[in-house]
Short mmCIF file of C-alpha atoms and ligand atoms in Angstrom, two decimals:
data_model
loop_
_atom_site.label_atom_id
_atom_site.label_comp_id
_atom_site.label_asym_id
_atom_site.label_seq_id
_atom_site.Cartn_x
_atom_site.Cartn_y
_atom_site.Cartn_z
CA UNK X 1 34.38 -22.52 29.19
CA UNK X 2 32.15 -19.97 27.67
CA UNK X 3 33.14 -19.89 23.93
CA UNK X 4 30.64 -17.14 23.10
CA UNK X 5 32.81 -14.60 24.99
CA UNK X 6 34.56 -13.26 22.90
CA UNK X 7 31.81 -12.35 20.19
CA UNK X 8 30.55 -8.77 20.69
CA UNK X 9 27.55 -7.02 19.38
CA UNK X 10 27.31 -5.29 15.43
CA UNK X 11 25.17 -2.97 14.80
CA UNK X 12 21.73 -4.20 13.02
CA UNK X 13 21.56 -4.02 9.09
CA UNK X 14 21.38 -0.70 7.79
CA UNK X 15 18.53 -1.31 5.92
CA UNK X 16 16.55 -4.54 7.37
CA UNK X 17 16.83 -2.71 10.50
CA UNK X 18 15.19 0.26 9.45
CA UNK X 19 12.34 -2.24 8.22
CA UNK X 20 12.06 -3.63 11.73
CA UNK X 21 12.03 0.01 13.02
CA UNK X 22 8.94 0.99 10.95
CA UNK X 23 7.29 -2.21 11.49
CA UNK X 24 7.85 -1.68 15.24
CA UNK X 25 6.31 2.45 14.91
CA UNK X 26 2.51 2.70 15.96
CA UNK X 27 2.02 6.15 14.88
CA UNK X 28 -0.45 5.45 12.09
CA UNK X 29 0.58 8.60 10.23
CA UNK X 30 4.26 6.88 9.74
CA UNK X 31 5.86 7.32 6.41
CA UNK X 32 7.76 4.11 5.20
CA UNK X 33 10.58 5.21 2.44
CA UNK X 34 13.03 2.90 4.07
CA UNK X 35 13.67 -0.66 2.22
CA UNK X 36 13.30 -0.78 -1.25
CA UNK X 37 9.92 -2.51 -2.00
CA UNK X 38 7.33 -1.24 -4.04
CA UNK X 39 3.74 -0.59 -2.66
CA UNK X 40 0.67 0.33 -4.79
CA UNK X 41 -1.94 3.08 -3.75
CA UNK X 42 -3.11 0.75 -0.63
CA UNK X 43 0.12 0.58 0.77
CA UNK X 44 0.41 -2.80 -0.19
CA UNK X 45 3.35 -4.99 -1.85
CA UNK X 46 1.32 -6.58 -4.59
CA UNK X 47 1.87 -10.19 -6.10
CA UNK X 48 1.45 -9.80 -9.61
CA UNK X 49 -1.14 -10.73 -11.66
CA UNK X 50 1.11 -12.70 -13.75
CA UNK X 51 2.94 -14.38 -10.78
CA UNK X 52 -0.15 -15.38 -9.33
CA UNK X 53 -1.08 -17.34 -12.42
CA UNK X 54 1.79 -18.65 -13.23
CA UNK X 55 2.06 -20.21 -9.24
CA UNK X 56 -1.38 -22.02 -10.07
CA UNK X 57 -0.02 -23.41 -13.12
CA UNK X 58 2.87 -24.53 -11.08
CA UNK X 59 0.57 -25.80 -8.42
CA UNK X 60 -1.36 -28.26 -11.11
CA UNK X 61 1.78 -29.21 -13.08
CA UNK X 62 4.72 -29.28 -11.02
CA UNK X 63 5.46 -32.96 -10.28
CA UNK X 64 8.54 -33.27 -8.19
CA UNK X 65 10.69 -31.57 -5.33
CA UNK X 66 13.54 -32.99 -6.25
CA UNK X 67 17.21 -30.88 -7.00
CA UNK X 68 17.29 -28.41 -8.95
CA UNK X 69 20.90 -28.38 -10.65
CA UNK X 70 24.19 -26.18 -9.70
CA UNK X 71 23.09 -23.53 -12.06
CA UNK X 72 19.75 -23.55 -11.70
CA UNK X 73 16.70 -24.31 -14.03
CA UNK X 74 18.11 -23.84 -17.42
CA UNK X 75 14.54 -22.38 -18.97
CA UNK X 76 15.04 -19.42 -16.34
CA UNK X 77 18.67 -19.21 -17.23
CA UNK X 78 17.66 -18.87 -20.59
CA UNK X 79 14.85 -16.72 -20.74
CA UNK X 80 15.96 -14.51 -18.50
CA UNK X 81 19.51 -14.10 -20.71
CA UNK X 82 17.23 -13.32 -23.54
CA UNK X 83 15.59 -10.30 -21.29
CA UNK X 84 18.76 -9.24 -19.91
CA UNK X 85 20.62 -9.41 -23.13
CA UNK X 86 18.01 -8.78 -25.75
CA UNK X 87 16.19 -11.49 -27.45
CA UNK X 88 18.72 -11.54 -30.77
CA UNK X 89 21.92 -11.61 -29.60
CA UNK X 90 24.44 -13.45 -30.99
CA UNK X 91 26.18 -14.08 -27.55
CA UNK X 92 23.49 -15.88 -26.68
CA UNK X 93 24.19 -19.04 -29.05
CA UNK X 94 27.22 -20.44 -26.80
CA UNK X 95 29.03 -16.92 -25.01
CA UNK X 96 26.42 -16.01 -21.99
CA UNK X 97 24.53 -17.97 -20.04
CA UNK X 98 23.10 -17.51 -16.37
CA UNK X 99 23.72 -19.32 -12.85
CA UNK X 100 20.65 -19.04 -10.89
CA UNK X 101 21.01 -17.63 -7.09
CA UNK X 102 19.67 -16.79 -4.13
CA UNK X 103 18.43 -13.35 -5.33
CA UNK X 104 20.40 -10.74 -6.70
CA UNK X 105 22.59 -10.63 -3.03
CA UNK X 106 23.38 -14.27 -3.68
CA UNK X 107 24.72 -13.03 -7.54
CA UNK X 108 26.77 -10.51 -5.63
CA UNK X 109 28.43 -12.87 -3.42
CA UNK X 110 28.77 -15.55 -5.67
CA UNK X 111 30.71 -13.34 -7.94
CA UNK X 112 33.00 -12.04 -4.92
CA UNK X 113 33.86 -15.77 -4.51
CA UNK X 114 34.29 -16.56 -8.21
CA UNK X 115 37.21 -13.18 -8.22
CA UNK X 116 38.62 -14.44 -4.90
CA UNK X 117 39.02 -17.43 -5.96
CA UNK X 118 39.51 -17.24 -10.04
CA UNK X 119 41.15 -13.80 -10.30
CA UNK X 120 43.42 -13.41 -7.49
CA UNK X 121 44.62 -10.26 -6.83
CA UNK X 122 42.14 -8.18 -8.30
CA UNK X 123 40.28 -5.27 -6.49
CA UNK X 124 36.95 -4.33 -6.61
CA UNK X 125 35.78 -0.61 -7.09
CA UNK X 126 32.40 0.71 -5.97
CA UNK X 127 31.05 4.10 -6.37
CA UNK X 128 30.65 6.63 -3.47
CA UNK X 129 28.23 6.31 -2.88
CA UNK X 130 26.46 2.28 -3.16
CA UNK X 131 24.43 0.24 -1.96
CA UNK X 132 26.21 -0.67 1.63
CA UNK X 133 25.51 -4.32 1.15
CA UNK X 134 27.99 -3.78 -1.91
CA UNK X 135 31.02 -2.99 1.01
CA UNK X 136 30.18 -5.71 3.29
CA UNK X 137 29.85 -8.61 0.32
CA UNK X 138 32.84 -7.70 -1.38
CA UNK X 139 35.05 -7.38 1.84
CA UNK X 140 33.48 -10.95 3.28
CA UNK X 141 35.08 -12.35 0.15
CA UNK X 142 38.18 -10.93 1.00
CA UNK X 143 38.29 -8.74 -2.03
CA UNK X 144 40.33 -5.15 -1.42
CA UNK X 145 37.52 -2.94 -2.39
CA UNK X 146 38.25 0.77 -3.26
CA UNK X 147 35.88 3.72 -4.57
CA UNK X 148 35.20 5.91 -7.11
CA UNK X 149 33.40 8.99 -7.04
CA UNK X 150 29.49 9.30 -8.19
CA UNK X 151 27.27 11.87 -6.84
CA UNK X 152 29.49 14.94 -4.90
CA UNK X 153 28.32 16.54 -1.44
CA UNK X 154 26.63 18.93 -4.11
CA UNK X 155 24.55 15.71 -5.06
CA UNK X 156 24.93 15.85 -8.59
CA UNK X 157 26.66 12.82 -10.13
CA UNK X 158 29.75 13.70 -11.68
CA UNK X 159 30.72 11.73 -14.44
CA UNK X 160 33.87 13.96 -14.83
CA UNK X 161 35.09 12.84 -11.54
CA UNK X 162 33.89 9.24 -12.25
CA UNK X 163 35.94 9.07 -15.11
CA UNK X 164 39.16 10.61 -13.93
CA UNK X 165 38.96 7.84 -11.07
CA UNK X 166 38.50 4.71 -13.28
CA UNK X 167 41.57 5.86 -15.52
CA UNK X 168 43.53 5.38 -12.24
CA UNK X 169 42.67 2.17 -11.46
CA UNK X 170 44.97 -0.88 -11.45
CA UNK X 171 44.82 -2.42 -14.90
CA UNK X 172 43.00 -5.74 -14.60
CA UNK X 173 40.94 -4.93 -11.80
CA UNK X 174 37.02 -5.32 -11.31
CA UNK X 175 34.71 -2.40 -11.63
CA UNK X 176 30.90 -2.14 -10.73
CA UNK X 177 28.81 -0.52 -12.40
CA UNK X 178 24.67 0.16 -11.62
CA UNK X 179 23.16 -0.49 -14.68
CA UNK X 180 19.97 1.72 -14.13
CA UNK X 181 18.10 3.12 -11.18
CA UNK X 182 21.31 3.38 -9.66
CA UNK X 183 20.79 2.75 -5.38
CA UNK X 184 21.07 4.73 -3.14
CA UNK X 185 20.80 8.07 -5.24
CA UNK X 186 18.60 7.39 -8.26
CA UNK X 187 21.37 9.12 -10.70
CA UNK X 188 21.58 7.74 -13.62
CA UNK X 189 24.61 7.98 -16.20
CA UNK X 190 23.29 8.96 -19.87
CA UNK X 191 24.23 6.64 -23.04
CA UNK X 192 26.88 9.10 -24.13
CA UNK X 193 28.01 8.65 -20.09
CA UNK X 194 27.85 5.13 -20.85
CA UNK X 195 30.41 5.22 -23.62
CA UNK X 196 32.83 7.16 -22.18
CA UNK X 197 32.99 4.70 -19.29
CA UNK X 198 33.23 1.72 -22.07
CA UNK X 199 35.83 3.40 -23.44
CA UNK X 200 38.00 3.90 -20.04
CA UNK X 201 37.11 0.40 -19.54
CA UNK X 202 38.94 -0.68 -22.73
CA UNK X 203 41.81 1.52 -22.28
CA UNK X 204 42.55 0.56 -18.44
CA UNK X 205 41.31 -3.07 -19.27
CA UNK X 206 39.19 -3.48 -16.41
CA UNK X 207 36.49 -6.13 -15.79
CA UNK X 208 33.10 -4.65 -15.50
CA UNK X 209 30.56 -6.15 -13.08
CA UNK X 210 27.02 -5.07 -14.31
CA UNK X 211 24.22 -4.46 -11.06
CA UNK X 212 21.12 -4.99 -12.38
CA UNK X 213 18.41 -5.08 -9.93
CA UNK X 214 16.05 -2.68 -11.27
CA UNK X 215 15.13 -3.67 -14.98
CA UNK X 216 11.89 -2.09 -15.81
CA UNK X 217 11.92 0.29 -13.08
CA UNK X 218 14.33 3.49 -14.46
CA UNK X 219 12.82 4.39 -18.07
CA UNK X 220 11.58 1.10 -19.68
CA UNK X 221 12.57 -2.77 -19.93
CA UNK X 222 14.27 -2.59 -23.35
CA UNK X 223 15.79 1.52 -22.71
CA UNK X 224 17.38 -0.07 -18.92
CA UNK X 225 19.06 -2.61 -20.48
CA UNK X 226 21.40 -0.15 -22.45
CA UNK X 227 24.22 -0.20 -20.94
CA UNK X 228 24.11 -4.09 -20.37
CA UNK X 229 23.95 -4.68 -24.16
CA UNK X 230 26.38 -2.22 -25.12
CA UNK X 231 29.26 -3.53 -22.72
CA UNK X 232 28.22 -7.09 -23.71
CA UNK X 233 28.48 -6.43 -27.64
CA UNK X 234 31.77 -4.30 -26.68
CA UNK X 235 33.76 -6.63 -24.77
CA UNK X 236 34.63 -9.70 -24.85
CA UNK X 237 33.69 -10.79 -21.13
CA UNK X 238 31.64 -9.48 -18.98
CA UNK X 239 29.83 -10.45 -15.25
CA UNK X 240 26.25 -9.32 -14.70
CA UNK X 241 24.12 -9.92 -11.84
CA UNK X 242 20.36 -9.95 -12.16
CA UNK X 243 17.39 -9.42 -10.20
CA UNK X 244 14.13 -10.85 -10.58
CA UNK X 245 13.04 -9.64 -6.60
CA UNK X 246 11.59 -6.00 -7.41
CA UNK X 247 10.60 -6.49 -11.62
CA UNK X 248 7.92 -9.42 -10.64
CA UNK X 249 7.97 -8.60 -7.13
CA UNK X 250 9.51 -12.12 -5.88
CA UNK X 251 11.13 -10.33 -3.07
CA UNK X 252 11.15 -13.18 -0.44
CA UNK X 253 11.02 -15.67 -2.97
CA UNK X 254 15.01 -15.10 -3.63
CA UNK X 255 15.19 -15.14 -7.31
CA UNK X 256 18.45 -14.04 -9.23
CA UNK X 257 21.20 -14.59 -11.76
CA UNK X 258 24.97 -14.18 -12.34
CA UNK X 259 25.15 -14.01 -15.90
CA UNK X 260 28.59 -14.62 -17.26
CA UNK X 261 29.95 -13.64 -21.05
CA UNK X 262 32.95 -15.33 -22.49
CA UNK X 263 35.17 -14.43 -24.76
CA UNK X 264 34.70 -18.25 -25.91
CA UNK X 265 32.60 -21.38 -25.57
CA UNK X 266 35.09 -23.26 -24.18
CA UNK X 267 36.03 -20.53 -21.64
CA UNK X 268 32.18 -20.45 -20.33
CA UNK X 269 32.24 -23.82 -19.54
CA UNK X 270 35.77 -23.41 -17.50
CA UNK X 271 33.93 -20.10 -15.61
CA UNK X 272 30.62 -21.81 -15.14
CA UNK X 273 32.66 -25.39 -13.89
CA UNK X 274 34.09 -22.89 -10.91
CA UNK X 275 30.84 -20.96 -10.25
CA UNK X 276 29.02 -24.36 -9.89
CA UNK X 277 32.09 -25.19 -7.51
CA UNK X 278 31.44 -22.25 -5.49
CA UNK X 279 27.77 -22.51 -5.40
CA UNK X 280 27.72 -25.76 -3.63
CA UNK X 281 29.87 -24.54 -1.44
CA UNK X 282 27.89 -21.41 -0.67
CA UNK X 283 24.49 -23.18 -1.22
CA UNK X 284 24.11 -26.22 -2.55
CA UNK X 285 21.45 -25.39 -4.92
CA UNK X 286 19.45 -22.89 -5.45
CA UNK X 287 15.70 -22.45 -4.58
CA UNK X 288 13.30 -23.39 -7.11
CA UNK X 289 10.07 -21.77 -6.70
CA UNK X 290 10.99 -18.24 -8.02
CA UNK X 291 12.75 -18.90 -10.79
CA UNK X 292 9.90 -21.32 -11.85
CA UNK X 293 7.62 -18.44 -11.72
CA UNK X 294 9.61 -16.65 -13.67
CA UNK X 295 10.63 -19.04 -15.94
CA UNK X 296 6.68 -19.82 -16.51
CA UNK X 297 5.86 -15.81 -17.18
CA UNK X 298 8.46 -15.62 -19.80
CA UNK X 299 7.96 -18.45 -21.52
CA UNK X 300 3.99 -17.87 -22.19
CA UNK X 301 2.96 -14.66 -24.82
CA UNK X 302 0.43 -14.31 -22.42
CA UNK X 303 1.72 -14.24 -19.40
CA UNK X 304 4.62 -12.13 -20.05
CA UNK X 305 2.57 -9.16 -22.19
CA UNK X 306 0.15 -9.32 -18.37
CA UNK X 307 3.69 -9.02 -16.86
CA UNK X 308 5.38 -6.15 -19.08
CA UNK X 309 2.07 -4.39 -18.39
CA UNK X 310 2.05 -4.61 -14.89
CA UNK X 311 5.42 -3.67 -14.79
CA UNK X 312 5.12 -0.55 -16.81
CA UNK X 313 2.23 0.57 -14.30
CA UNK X 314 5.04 0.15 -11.41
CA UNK X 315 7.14 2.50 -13.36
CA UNK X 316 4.79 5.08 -14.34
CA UNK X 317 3.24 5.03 -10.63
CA UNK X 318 6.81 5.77 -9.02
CA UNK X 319 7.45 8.60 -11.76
CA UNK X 320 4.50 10.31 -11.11
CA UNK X 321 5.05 9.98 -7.44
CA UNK X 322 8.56 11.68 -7.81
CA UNK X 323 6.73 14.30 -9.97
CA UNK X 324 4.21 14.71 -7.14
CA UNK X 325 6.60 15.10 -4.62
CA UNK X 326 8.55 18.24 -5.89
CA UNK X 327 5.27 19.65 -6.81
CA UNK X 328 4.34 19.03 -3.10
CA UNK X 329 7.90 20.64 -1.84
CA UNK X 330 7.50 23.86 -4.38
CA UNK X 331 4.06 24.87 -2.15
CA UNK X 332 6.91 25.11 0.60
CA UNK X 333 8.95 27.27 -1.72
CA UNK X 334 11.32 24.36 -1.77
CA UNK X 335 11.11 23.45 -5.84
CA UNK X 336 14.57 24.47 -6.51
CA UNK X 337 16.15 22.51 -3.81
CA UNK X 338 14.52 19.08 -4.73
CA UNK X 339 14.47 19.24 -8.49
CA UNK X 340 16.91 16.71 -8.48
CA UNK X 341 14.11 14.52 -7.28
CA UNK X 342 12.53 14.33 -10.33
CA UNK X 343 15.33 13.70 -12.54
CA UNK X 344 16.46 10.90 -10.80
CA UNK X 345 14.67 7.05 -11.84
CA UNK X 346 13.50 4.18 -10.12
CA UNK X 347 13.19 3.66 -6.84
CA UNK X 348 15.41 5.69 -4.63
CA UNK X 349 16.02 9.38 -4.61
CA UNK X 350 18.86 10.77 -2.83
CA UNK X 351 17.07 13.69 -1.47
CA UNK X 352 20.31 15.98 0.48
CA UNK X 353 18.58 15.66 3.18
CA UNK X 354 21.32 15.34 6.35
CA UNK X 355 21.87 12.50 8.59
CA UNK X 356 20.30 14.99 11.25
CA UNK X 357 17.22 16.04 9.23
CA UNK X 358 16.68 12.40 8.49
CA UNK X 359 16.82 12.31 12.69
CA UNK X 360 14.64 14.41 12.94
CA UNK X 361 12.04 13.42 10.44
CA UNK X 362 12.39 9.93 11.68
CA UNK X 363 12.10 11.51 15.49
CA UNK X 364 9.56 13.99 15.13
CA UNK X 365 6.98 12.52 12.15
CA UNK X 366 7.72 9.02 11.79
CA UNK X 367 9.33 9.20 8.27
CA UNK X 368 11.57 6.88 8.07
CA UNK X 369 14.19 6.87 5.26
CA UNK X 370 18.26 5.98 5.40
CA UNK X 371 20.48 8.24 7.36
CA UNK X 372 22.13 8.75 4.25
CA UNK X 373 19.45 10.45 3.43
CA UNK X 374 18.02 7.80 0.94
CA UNK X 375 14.19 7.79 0.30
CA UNK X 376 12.46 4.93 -1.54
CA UNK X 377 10.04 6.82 -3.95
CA UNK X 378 7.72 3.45 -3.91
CA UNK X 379 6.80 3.85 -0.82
CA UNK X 380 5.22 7.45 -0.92
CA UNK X 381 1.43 7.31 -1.34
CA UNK X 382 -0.03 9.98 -3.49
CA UNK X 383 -2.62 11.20 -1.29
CA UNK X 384 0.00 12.09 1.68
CA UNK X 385 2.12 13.87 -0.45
CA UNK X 386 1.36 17.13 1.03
CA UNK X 387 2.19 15.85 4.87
CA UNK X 388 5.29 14.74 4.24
CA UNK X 389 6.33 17.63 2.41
CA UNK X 390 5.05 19.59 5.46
CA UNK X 391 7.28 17.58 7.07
CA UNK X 392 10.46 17.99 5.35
CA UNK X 393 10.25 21.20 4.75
CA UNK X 394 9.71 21.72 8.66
CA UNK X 395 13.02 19.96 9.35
CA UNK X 396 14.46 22.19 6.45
CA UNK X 397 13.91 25.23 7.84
CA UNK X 398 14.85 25.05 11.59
C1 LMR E 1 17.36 -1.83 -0.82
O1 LMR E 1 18.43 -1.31 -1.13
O2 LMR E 1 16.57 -1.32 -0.02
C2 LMR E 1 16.97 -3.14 -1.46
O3 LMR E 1 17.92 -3.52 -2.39
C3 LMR E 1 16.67 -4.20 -0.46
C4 LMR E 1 17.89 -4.72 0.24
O4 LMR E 1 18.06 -5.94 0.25
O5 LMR E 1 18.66 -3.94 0.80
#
């Protein structure tokens, strides 16, 4: 009997894949705005400064391999509350606290299990667009997963149509929401955006589930954490998920949080006994090294004013790189029809380009970006500018 008979073929991650594709390219002119990593003005993905030493004061100090616990190390789950949720607030005395996971992915999917299993019968709803990973976590967990608009086929966001959706939705049910830097299209919703959607929220009673895997990277680490801190002083529970892979670039290291508020102490401990539960079964415990890292940065004055600098550098660089792009498009006469570019924050831009032009760019000058025409502004260098916009605009006008 063959028992692998049956099993046919998927198609490769949408994103990974891409990854592989550049990797795989050997035209040294190639253009890498594919997975979002960041990459300094040598190309590279840097370790920080401040991860660096805080891995040799791990090295000298660290005395045993043994377990971590279910939810993790409880300094990281602590400090990083305190960045997430502000260092003052009050929730942070017995309502909030954070399971560590496998990045921000293993957040996602431990908080698909948790509503699977905890909330039955609730839905999830995504916006059109989101990150695809979003889709396939939430529908793995068996969760019916629905959508509500974001950014039109004018690619604008429209918060009109956002809103009219949500006040639709199934009282009860499970709504998530990007909290900055939102991926794929770099939209971002404004703090009077932000209230309106609170106060839909309220009225329709829905559970929000916070995304936030870009702290630092849309207009500051305090200013991204708006919306976070506004829902969490608002209502009286709320899921987050948190990722440290892109702020203190611990990509492969696999360093996240789900970080639950209560309405009560009590009820914490009853959420956080079932997340534990589902966290063994998912993956025991999580891996150490990462959050130790970060755990070490945030802990030490020193360490984490090298680390808020370094940060802020990130930020600034991909700014100006969005600013240098459109400047780099308007010598092609094309300023008007990429000014969204440099409105939009952190990483990704969704530049309107078509699946076809993306093709094409992909085909013809080994730019390679999502079909969904998705770019990853960290990976433009500053000095190439120019080429690529030679590029674009060649696919633009033919
Ligand atoms: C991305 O969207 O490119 C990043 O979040 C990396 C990933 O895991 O997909």
């Amino acid at each position: 009997m063959n028992h692998f008979q049956a099993v046919s073929r998927v198609p490769g991650d949408p994103i990974l894949g891409l990854m592989e594709a550049y990797r795989a390219d050997s035209n040294p002119a190639k253009f890498d705005l594919g997975v979002g990593v960041y990459k300094d003005a040598q190309g590279l993905t840097p370790i920080p400064r401040a991860v660096k030493l805080a891995e040799q004061q791990l090295l000298e100090n660290e005395t045993s391999k043994s377990y971590i616990g279910g939810h993790g190390d409880p300094l990281f789950g602590s400090v990083l509350c305190q960045l997430v949720l502000g260092v003052d607030n009050p929730l942070l005395a017995e309502r909030a606290a954070a399971t560590q996971t496998p990045g921000g992915t293993g957040a996602l999917r431990l908080c698909a299990d948790f509503i699977a299993h905890c909330l039955p019968g609730r839905g999830i709803w995504l916006s059109d667009p989101t990150w695809p990973i979003h889709e396939s976590i939430f529908a793995a967990a068996g969760l019916r997963v629905s959508h509500y608009p974001y950014v039109g086929a004018d690619n604008q966001l429209n918060v009109d149509a956002m809103l009219a959706a949500l006040s639709h939705v199934p009282k009860g049910d499970v709504v998530l929401l990007h909290a900055c830097c939102h991926n794929p299209t770099g939209f971002d919703l404004s703090a009077r955006d932000w209230q309106r959607v609170l106060a839909v929220v309220k009225a329709r009673e829905l559970l929000p589930l916070i995304d936030f895997a870009y702290q630092g990277f849309g207009d500051g680490l305090e200013q991204d954490a708006f919306a976070v801190r506004l829902f969490a002083a608002e209502l009286p529970e709320l899921l987050i998920t948190s990722s440290c892979s892109k702020n203190f670039g611990l990509y492969r290291e696999r360093t996240g949080a789900l970080i639950v508020c209560a309405a009560t102490a009590g009820k914490l401990h009853d959420v956080r006994s079932q997340l534990a539960f589902i966290a063994r079964n998912l993956w025991s415990t999580p891996p150490a090294h990462g959050a130790a890292v970060v755990a070490t940065i945030l802990a030490d004055d020193e360490l984490r004013a090298l680390w808020v600098n370094e940060l802020e550098g990130m930020r600034q660089r991909v700014a100006s790189l969005r600013g240098g792009l459109v400047e780099a498009l308007a010598a092609f006469g094309l300023s008007q029809r990429f000014a969204h570019i440099d409105q939009q924050r952190g990483m990704f831009s969704y530049t309107g380009l078509s699946p076809m032009q993306v093709q094409r760019l992909r085909d013809e000058y080994s730019v390679y970006m999502l079909s969904s025409g998705r770019a990853n502004m960290a990976g433009l260098e500053a000095s190439r500018l120019k080429q690529l916009a030679s590029a674009i605009a060649q696919v633009c006008a033919t």
